[in-house]
Amino acid sequence: MKTIKKGILLLVLVIFASCASNYDPYSYNETVRLKEKTVKLVELGFEPYSVHAKSIDSLKVELNTLYSYEKTREKNEATVKLWSTVIVHDRGIIYGYFSLWKKKGSLNLVAVRQSIKDVTRVCLLYTSDAADDSLRV
């Protein structure tokens, strides 16, 4: 859990650094959609991982697709760094959670609730900054 909290702090700093990035409605909408999908899966962490493995794999493909898209945008280094911190294989905030869930088979309710807060907080900050950017144009 300390790793998740440190990761969240790093993400917050990266998000604030990206305030000057260009607003992209596709990126914003996909981030919101994937946040909702991620939280729904994180909420199920107390259930056996094997029941949700295909959904998790599908989500990872979508997250990687958005990450690849973000890497193609100009002047978007801060957002790319944010995404790499969030999804870096088995160590990022989201992938790390899924890796732990897979390893343990299921997680306790306290871990699930904390992870929901962490994922929601990061995505909320990102989407709030992106929306603010659109108002500055």
Short mmCIF file of N, CA and C in Angstrom, two decimals:
data_model
loop_
_atom_site.label_atom_id
_atom_site.label_comp_id
_atom_site.label_asym_id
_atom_site.label_seq_id
_atom_site.Cartn_x
_atom_site.Cartn_y
_atom_site.Cartn_z
N MET A 1 0.81 -1.20 0.00
CA MET A 1 0.00 0.00 0.00
C MET A 1 0.86 1.27 0.00
N LYS A 2 2.03 1.24 0.67
CA LYS A 2 2.89 2.42 0.66
C LYS A 2 3.36 2.74 -0.75
N THR A 3 3.61 1.70 -1.54
CA THR A 3 4.02 1.91 -2.93
C THR A 3 2.92 2.60 -3.71
N ILE A 4 1.69 2.20 -3.47
CA ILE A 4 0.55 2.82 -4.15
C ILE A 4 0.46 4.29 -3.76
N LYS A 5 0.62 4.60 -2.48
CA LYS A 5 0.54 5.99 -2.03
C LYS A 5 1.67 6.83 -2.63
N LYS A 6 2.89 6.27 -2.70
CA LYS A 6 4.00 6.99 -3.31
C LYS A 6 3.74 7.22 -4.79
N GLY A 7 3.18 6.21 -5.44
CA GLY A 7 2.84 6.33 -6.85
C GLY A 7 1.79 7.40 -7.09
N ILE A 8 0.81 7.46 -6.19
CA ILE A 8 -0.24 8.48 -6.30
C ILE A 8 0.38 9.86 -6.17
N LEU A 9 1.27 10.04 -5.21
CA LEU A 9 1.92 11.33 -5.03
C LEU A 9 2.70 11.72 -6.28
N LEU A 10 3.43 10.79 -6.85
CA LEU A 10 4.17 11.06 -8.08
C LEU A 10 3.22 11.45 -9.20
N LEU A 11 2.11 10.75 -9.30
CA LEU A 11 1.14 11.06 -10.35
C LEU A 11 0.54 12.44 -10.18
N VAL A 12 0.26 12.81 -8.95
CA VAL A 12 -0.28 14.15 -8.69
C VAL A 12 0.71 15.20 -9.17
N LEU A 13 1.98 15.01 -8.88
CA LEU A 13 2.99 15.95 -9.33
C LEU A 13 3.07 16.00 -10.84
N VAL A 14 3.01 14.86 -11.49
CA VAL A 14 3.06 14.80 -12.94
C VAL A 14 1.83 15.48 -13.54
N ILE A 15 0.68 15.26 -12.92
CA ILE A 15 -0.56 15.87 -13.42
C ILE A 15 -0.46 17.39 -13.36
N PHE A 16 0.01 17.91 -12.26
CA PHE A 16 0.13 19.36 -12.15
C PHE A 16 1.14 19.90 -13.16
N ALA A 17 2.16 19.12 -13.45
CA ALA A 17 3.14 19.56 -14.45
C ALA A 17 2.55 19.56 -15.85
N SER A 18 1.50 18.80 -16.06
CA SER A 18 0.92 18.69 -17.39
C SER A 18 -0.21 19.68 -17.65
N CYS A 19 -0.41 20.61 -16.75
CA CYS A 19 -1.50 21.57 -16.90
C CYS A 19 -1.42 22.36 -18.20
N ALA A 20 -0.23 22.51 -18.73
CA ALA A 20 -0.07 23.29 -19.96
C ALA A 20 -0.27 22.44 -21.21
N SER A 21 -0.56 21.17 -21.05
CA SER A 21 -0.74 20.31 -22.23
C SER A 21 -2.02 20.67 -22.97
N ASN A 22 -2.08 20.28 -24.24
CA ASN A 22 -3.24 20.57 -25.07
C ASN A 22 -4.38 19.63 -24.71
N TYR A 23 -5.57 20.19 -24.58
CA TYR A 23 -6.76 19.40 -24.29
C TYR A 23 -7.11 18.55 -25.50
N ASP A 24 -7.43 17.30 -25.27
CA ASP A 24 -7.82 16.38 -26.33
C ASP A 24 -9.09 15.67 -25.87
N PRO A 25 -10.23 15.93 -26.52
CA PRO A 25 -11.49 15.32 -26.07
C PRO A 25 -11.47 13.79 -26.11
N TYR A 26 -10.83 13.22 -27.12
CA TYR A 26 -10.75 11.76 -27.19
C TYR A 26 -10.00 11.21 -25.97
N SER A 27 -8.86 11.80 -25.68
CA SER A 27 -8.06 11.37 -24.54
C SER A 27 -8.84 11.51 -23.23
N TYR A 28 -9.50 12.63 -23.08
CA TYR A 28 -10.30 12.89 -21.88
C TYR A 28 -11.41 11.85 -21.74
N ASN A 29 -12.17 11.65 -22.80
CA ASN A 29 -13.30 10.71 -22.75
C ASN A 29 -12.85 9.28 -22.51
N GLU A 30 -11.76 8.88 -23.15
CA GLU A 30 -11.24 7.53 -22.94
C GLU A 30 -10.72 7.35 -21.51
N THR A 31 -10.08 8.38 -20.98
CA THR A 31 -9.59 8.30 -19.60
C THR A 31 -10.75 8.10 -18.64
N VAL A 32 -11.81 8.87 -18.83
CA VAL A 32 -12.99 8.74 -17.96
C VAL A 32 -13.60 7.34 -18.10
N ARG A 33 -13.75 6.89 -19.33
CA ARG A 33 -14.36 5.57 -19.58
C ARG A 33 -13.51 4.46 -18.96
N LEU A 34 -12.20 4.54 -19.16
CA LEU A 34 -11.33 3.50 -18.62
C LEU A 34 -11.22 3.57 -17.10
N LYS A 35 -11.33 4.76 -16.54
CA LYS A 35 -11.35 4.88 -15.08
C LYS A 35 -12.55 4.13 -14.52
N GLU A 36 -13.71 4.34 -15.14
CA GLU A 36 -14.92 3.66 -14.66
C GLU A 36 -14.79 2.15 -14.79
N LYS A 37 -14.26 1.71 -15.90
CA LYS A 37 -14.07 0.28 -16.12
C LYS A 37 -13.05 -0.30 -15.13
N THR A 38 -11.98 0.45 -14.87
CA THR A 38 -10.96 0.00 -13.92
C THR A 38 -11.53 -0.11 -12.51
N VAL A 39 -12.26 0.92 -12.09
CA VAL A 39 -12.85 0.91 -10.74
C VAL A 39 -13.80 -0.27 -10.59
N LYS A 40 -14.60 -0.55 -11.61
CA LYS A 40 -15.53 -1.69 -11.54
C LYS A 40 -14.78 -3.00 -11.31
N LEU A 41 -13.64 -3.15 -11.98
CA LEU A 41 -12.85 -4.36 -11.79
C LEU A 41 -12.14 -4.37 -10.43
N VAL A 42 -11.61 -3.23 -10.03
CA VAL A 42 -10.93 -3.15 -8.73
C VAL A 42 -11.91 -3.50 -7.61
N GLU A 43 -13.16 -3.08 -7.75
CA GLU A 43 -14.18 -3.37 -6.74
C GLU A 43 -14.39 -4.86 -6.54
N LEU A 44 -14.03 -5.66 -7.52
CA LEU A 44 -14.24 -7.11 -7.45
C LEU A 44 -13.03 -7.86 -6.91
N GLY A 45 -12.05 -7.14 -6.40
CA GLY A 45 -10.80 -7.73 -5.93
C GLY A 45 -10.95 -8.75 -4.83
N PHE A 46 -12.05 -8.73 -4.11
CA PHE A 46 -12.26 -9.71 -3.05
C PHE A 46 -12.75 -11.05 -3.61
N GLU A 47 -13.09 -11.06 -4.90
CA GLU A 47 -13.50 -12.29 -5.56
C GLU A 47 -12.26 -12.96 -6.17
N PRO A 48 -12.36 -14.22 -6.57
CA PRO A 48 -11.21 -14.90 -7.18
C PRO A 48 -10.76 -14.20 -8.47
N TYR A 49 -9.46 -13.99 -8.60
CA TYR A 49 -8.90 -13.35 -9.78
C TYR A 49 -9.28 -14.09 -11.05
N SER A 50 -9.24 -15.41 -10.99
CA SER A 50 -9.48 -16.23 -12.17
C SER A 50 -10.84 -15.96 -12.81
N VAL A 51 -11.81 -15.55 -12.02
CA VAL A 51 -13.15 -15.25 -12.54
C VAL A 51 -13.11 -14.02 -13.45
N HIS A 52 -12.19 -13.10 -13.19
CA HIS A 52 -12.14 -11.82 -13.90
C HIS A 52 -10.91 -11.65 -14.79
N ALA A 53 -10.12 -12.70 -14.94
CA ALA A 53 -8.86 -12.61 -15.68
C ALA A 53 -9.05 -12.10 -17.12
N LYS A 54 -10.06 -12.57 -17.82
CA LYS A 54 -10.27 -12.13 -19.21
C LYS A 54 -10.65 -10.65 -19.26
N SER A 55 -11.47 -10.19 -18.34
CA SER A 55 -11.85 -8.78 -18.29
C SER A 55 -10.64 -7.90 -17.98
N ILE A 56 -9.78 -8.38 -17.10
CA ILE A 56 -8.56 -7.63 -16.74
C ILE A 56 -7.63 -7.56 -17.94
N ASP A 57 -7.46 -8.67 -18.63
CA ASP A 57 -6.62 -8.68 -19.83
C ASP A 57 -7.16 -7.72 -20.89
N SER A 58 -8.47 -7.70 -21.06
CA SER A 58 -9.10 -6.80 -22.02
C SER A 58 -8.87 -5.33 -21.63
N LEU A 59 -9.02 -5.04 -20.34
CA LEU A 59 -8.78 -3.68 -19.85
C LEU A 59 -7.32 -3.26 -20.09
N LYS A 60 -6.39 -4.17 -19.85
CA LYS A 60 -4.98 -3.85 -20.06
C LYS A 60 -4.71 -3.49 -21.53
N VAL A 61 -5.37 -4.19 -22.44
CA VAL A 61 -5.22 -3.87 -23.87
C VAL A 61 -5.72 -2.45 -24.13
N GLU A 62 -6.86 -2.10 -23.56
CA GLU A 62 -7.41 -0.76 -23.75
C GLU A 62 -6.52 0.31 -23.13
N LEU A 63 -5.99 0.05 -21.94
CA LEU A 63 -5.09 1.00 -21.29
C LEU A 63 -3.82 1.18 -22.12
N ASN A 64 -3.28 0.09 -22.62
CA ASN A 64 -2.08 0.18 -23.46
C ASN A 64 -2.35 0.92 -24.76
N THR A 65 -3.55 0.76 -25.30
CA THR A 65 -3.92 1.47 -26.53
C THR A 65 -3.97 2.97 -26.28
N LEU A 66 -4.58 3.38 -25.17
CA LEU A 66 -4.62 4.80 -24.85
C LEU A 66 -3.22 5.34 -24.56
N TYR A 67 -2.43 4.57 -23.89
CA TYR A 67 -1.04 4.96 -23.61
C TYR A 67 -0.29 5.17 -24.93
N SER A 68 -0.45 4.25 -25.87
CA SER A 68 0.19 4.39 -27.19
C SER A 68 -0.29 5.64 -27.91
N TYR A 69 -1.57 5.92 -27.80
CA TYR A 69 -2.13 7.12 -28.42
C TYR A 69 -1.51 8.37 -27.80
N GLU A 70 -1.42 8.39 -26.48
CA GLU A 70 -0.85 9.56 -25.78
C GLU A 70 0.59 9.80 -26.22
N LYS A 71 1.33 8.73 -26.49
CA LYS A 71 2.73 8.88 -26.91
C LYS A 71 2.86 9.53 -28.28
N THR A 72 1.81 9.49 -29.09
CA THR A 72 1.87 10.08 -30.43
C THR A 72 1.55 11.58 -30.44
N ARG A 73 0.98 12.08 -29.37
CA ARG A 73 0.59 13.49 -29.31
C ARG A 73 1.79 14.38 -29.02
N GLU A 74 1.83 15.53 -29.67
CA GLU A 74 2.92 16.48 -29.44
C GLU A 74 2.77 17.17 -28.08
N LYS A 75 3.90 17.57 -27.52
CA LYS A 75 3.94 18.29 -26.24
C LYS A 75 3.11 17.58 -25.18
N ASN A 76 3.30 16.29 -25.08
CA ASN A 76 2.48 15.49 -24.17
C ASN A 76 3.34 14.62 -23.25
N GLU A 77 4.56 15.04 -23.02
CA GLU A 77 5.50 14.24 -22.24
C GLU A 77 5.00 13.97 -20.81
N ALA A 78 4.38 14.99 -20.19
CA ALA A 78 3.92 14.82 -18.81
C ALA A 78 2.81 13.76 -18.73
N THR A 79 1.90 13.78 -19.70
CA THR A 79 0.83 12.79 -19.70
C THR A 79 1.37 11.40 -19.97
N VAL A 80 2.33 11.28 -20.87
CA VAL A 80 2.95 9.98 -21.15
C VAL A 80 3.63 9.46 -19.88
N LYS A 81 4.31 10.34 -19.18
CA LYS A 81 4.97 9.93 -17.93
C LYS A 81 3.92 9.48 -16.91
N LEU A 82 2.82 10.19 -16.83
CA LEU A 82 1.73 9.80 -15.94
C LEU A 82 1.25 8.40 -16.27
N TRP A 83 0.94 8.17 -17.54
CA TRP A 83 0.43 6.85 -17.94
C TRP A 83 1.45 5.76 -17.69
N SER A 84 2.72 6.03 -17.94
CA SER A 84 3.72 4.99 -17.71
C SER A 84 3.81 4.64 -16.23
N THR A 85 3.60 5.61 -15.37
CA THR A 85 3.60 5.35 -13.93
C THR A 85 2.38 4.54 -13.51
N VAL A 86 1.28 4.80 -14.14
CA VAL A 86 0.03 4.12 -13.79
C VAL A 86 0.02 2.67 -14.26
N ILE A 87 0.52 2.42 -15.48
CA ILE A 87 0.35 1.08 -16.04
C ILE A 87 1.63 0.29 -16.23
N VAL A 88 2.76 0.82 -15.83
CA VAL A 88 4.01 0.08 -16.04
C VAL A 88 3.82 -1.36 -15.52
N HIS A 89 4.25 -2.30 -16.32
CA HIS A 89 3.98 -3.72 -16.09
C HIS A 89 4.26 -4.16 -14.65
N ASP A 90 3.23 -4.63 -13.98
CA ASP A 90 3.26 -5.23 -12.64
C ASP A 90 3.79 -4.33 -11.52
N ARG A 91 4.11 -3.06 -11.83
CA ARG A 91 4.59 -2.17 -10.77
C ARG A 91 3.78 -0.88 -10.70
N GLY A 92 3.05 -0.57 -11.74
CA GLY A 92 2.25 0.65 -11.76
C GLY A 92 1.07 0.52 -10.81
N ILE A 93 0.42 1.61 -10.57
CA ILE A 93 -0.69 1.63 -9.62
C ILE A 93 -1.78 0.65 -10.04
N ILE A 94 -2.15 0.66 -11.29
CA ILE A 94 -3.23 -0.22 -11.74
C ILE A 94 -2.71 -1.63 -11.98
N TYR A 95 -1.65 -1.75 -12.76
CA TYR A 95 -1.12 -3.08 -13.05
C TYR A 95 -0.58 -3.76 -11.79
N GLY A 96 -0.02 -2.98 -10.89
CA GLY A 96 0.46 -3.54 -9.63
C GLY A 96 -0.66 -4.14 -8.81
N TYR A 97 -1.80 -3.46 -8.81
CA TYR A 97 -2.98 -3.98 -8.11
C TYR A 97 -3.41 -5.31 -8.72
N PHE A 98 -3.51 -5.34 -10.06
CA PHE A 98 -3.94 -6.57 -10.71
C PHE A 98 -2.93 -7.69 -10.50
N SER A 99 -1.65 -7.36 -10.48
CA SER A 99 -0.62 -8.36 -10.23
C SER A 99 -0.74 -8.94 -8.82
N LEU A 100 -0.96 -8.06 -7.85
CA LEU A 100 -1.15 -8.52 -6.46
C LEU A 100 -2.38 -9.40 -6.34
N TRP A 101 -3.47 -8.99 -6.98
CA TRP A 101 -4.71 -9.75 -6.96
C TRP A 101 -4.48 -11.14 -7.55
N LYS A 102 -3.78 -11.20 -8.67
CA LYS A 102 -3.50 -12.48 -9.32
C LYS A 102 -2.65 -13.36 -8.41
N LYS A 103 -1.64 -12.77 -7.80
CA LYS A 103 -0.73 -13.52 -6.93
C LYS A 103 -1.45 -14.08 -5.71
N LYS A 104 -2.30 -13.24 -5.09
CA LYS A 104 -2.99 -13.65 -3.87
C LYS A 104 -4.25 -14.46 -4.14
N GLY A 105 -4.80 -14.35 -5.34
CA GLY A 105 -6.04 -15.05 -5.66
C GLY A 105 -7.26 -14.20 -5.39
N SER A 106 -7.26 -13.51 -4.25
CA SER A 106 -8.29 -12.54 -3.89
C SER A 106 -7.70 -11.62 -2.83
N LEU A 107 -8.32 -10.45 -2.68
CA LEU A 107 -7.79 -9.45 -1.75
C LEU A 107 -8.83 -9.14 -0.67
N ASN A 108 -8.34 -8.57 0.45
CA ASN A 108 -9.28 -8.21 1.50
C ASN A 108 -9.98 -6.90 1.14
N LEU A 109 -11.09 -6.66 1.78
CA LEU A 109 -11.94 -5.52 1.47
C LEU A 109 -11.24 -4.18 1.70
N VAL A 110 -10.37 -4.11 2.70
CA VAL A 110 -9.64 -2.87 2.99
C VAL A 110 -8.73 -2.51 1.81
N ALA A 111 -8.01 -3.47 1.28
CA ALA A 111 -7.13 -3.23 0.13
C ALA A 111 -7.93 -2.81 -1.08
N VAL A 112 -9.07 -3.44 -1.29
CA VAL A 112 -9.92 -3.11 -2.43
C VAL A 112 -10.42 -1.67 -2.32
N ARG A 113 -10.92 -1.30 -1.16
CA ARG A 113 -11.44 0.07 -0.97
C ARG A 113 -10.35 1.12 -1.15
N GLN A 114 -9.15 0.87 -0.62
CA GLN A 114 -8.06 1.83 -0.76
C GLN A 114 -7.66 1.97 -2.22
N SER A 115 -7.62 0.88 -2.94
CA SER A 115 -7.25 0.93 -4.35
C SER A 115 -8.29 1.68 -5.17
N ILE A 116 -9.55 1.53 -4.84
CA ILE A 116 -10.61 2.27 -5.53
C ILE A 116 -10.38 3.77 -5.33
N LYS A 117 -10.08 4.16 -4.10
CA LYS A 117 -9.82 5.58 -3.83
C LYS A 117 -8.62 6.08 -4.62
N ASP A 118 -7.55 5.29 -4.67
CA ASP A 118 -6.33 5.69 -5.37
C ASP A 118 -6.57 5.87 -6.86
N VAL A 119 -7.21 4.90 -7.49
CA VAL A 119 -7.48 4.96 -8.93
C VAL A 119 -8.39 6.13 -9.24
N THR A 120 -9.43 6.30 -8.45
CA THR A 120 -10.38 7.39 -8.68
C THR A 120 -9.70 8.74 -8.52
N ARG A 121 -8.88 8.89 -7.49
CA ARG A 121 -8.20 10.16 -7.23
C ARG A 121 -7.29 10.54 -8.39
N VAL A 122 -6.50 9.60 -8.87
CA VAL A 122 -5.58 9.88 -9.97
C VAL A 122 -6.34 10.28 -11.23
N CYS A 123 -7.34 9.49 -11.59
CA CYS A 123 -8.08 9.78 -12.82
C CYS A 123 -8.89 11.07 -12.69
N LEU A 124 -9.41 11.34 -11.53
CA LEU A 124 -10.16 12.57 -11.32
C LEU A 124 -9.26 13.79 -11.48
N LEU A 125 -8.08 13.73 -10.90
CA LEU A 125 -7.14 14.83 -11.05
C LEU A 125 -6.75 15.03 -12.51
N TYR A 126 -6.48 13.92 -13.20
CA TYR A 126 -6.09 14.02 -14.62
C TYR A 126 -7.21 14.65 -15.44
N THR A 127 -8.43 14.15 -15.27
CA THR A 127 -9.54 14.66 -16.08
C THR A 127 -9.91 16.07 -15.69
N SER A 128 -9.75 16.46 -14.44
CA SER A 128 -10.01 17.83 -14.01
C SER A 128 -9.03 18.78 -14.66
N ASP A 129 -7.76 18.40 -14.69
CA ASP A 129 -6.74 19.24 -15.35
C ASP A 129 -7.01 19.36 -16.84
N ALA A 130 -7.41 18.26 -17.47
CA ALA A 130 -7.68 18.29 -18.90
C ALA A 130 -8.87 19.21 -19.19
N ALA A 131 -9.90 19.14 -18.36
CA ALA A 131 -11.06 20.00 -18.55
C ALA A 131 -10.69 21.46 -18.34
N ASP A 132 -9.85 21.73 -17.35
CA ASP A 132 -9.38 23.10 -17.13
C ASP A 132 -8.63 23.62 -18.34
N ASP A 133 -7.81 22.76 -18.96
CA ASP A 133 -7.06 23.15 -20.15
C ASP A 133 -8.00 23.58 -21.28
N SER A 134 -9.14 22.89 -21.41
CA SER A 134 -10.06 23.21 -22.49
C SER A 134 -10.69 24.60 -22.28
N LEU A 135 -10.81 25.00 -21.05
CA LEU A 135 -11.40 26.31 -20.75
C LEU A 135 -10.41 27.44 -21.00
N ARG A 136 -9.12 27.14 -21.02
CA ARG A 136 -8.09 28.16 -21.21
C ARG A 136 -7.89 28.54 -22.68
N VAL A 137 -8.42 27.76 -23.60
CA VAL A 137 -8.17 27.99 -25.03
C VAL A 137 -8.77 29.28 -25.50
#
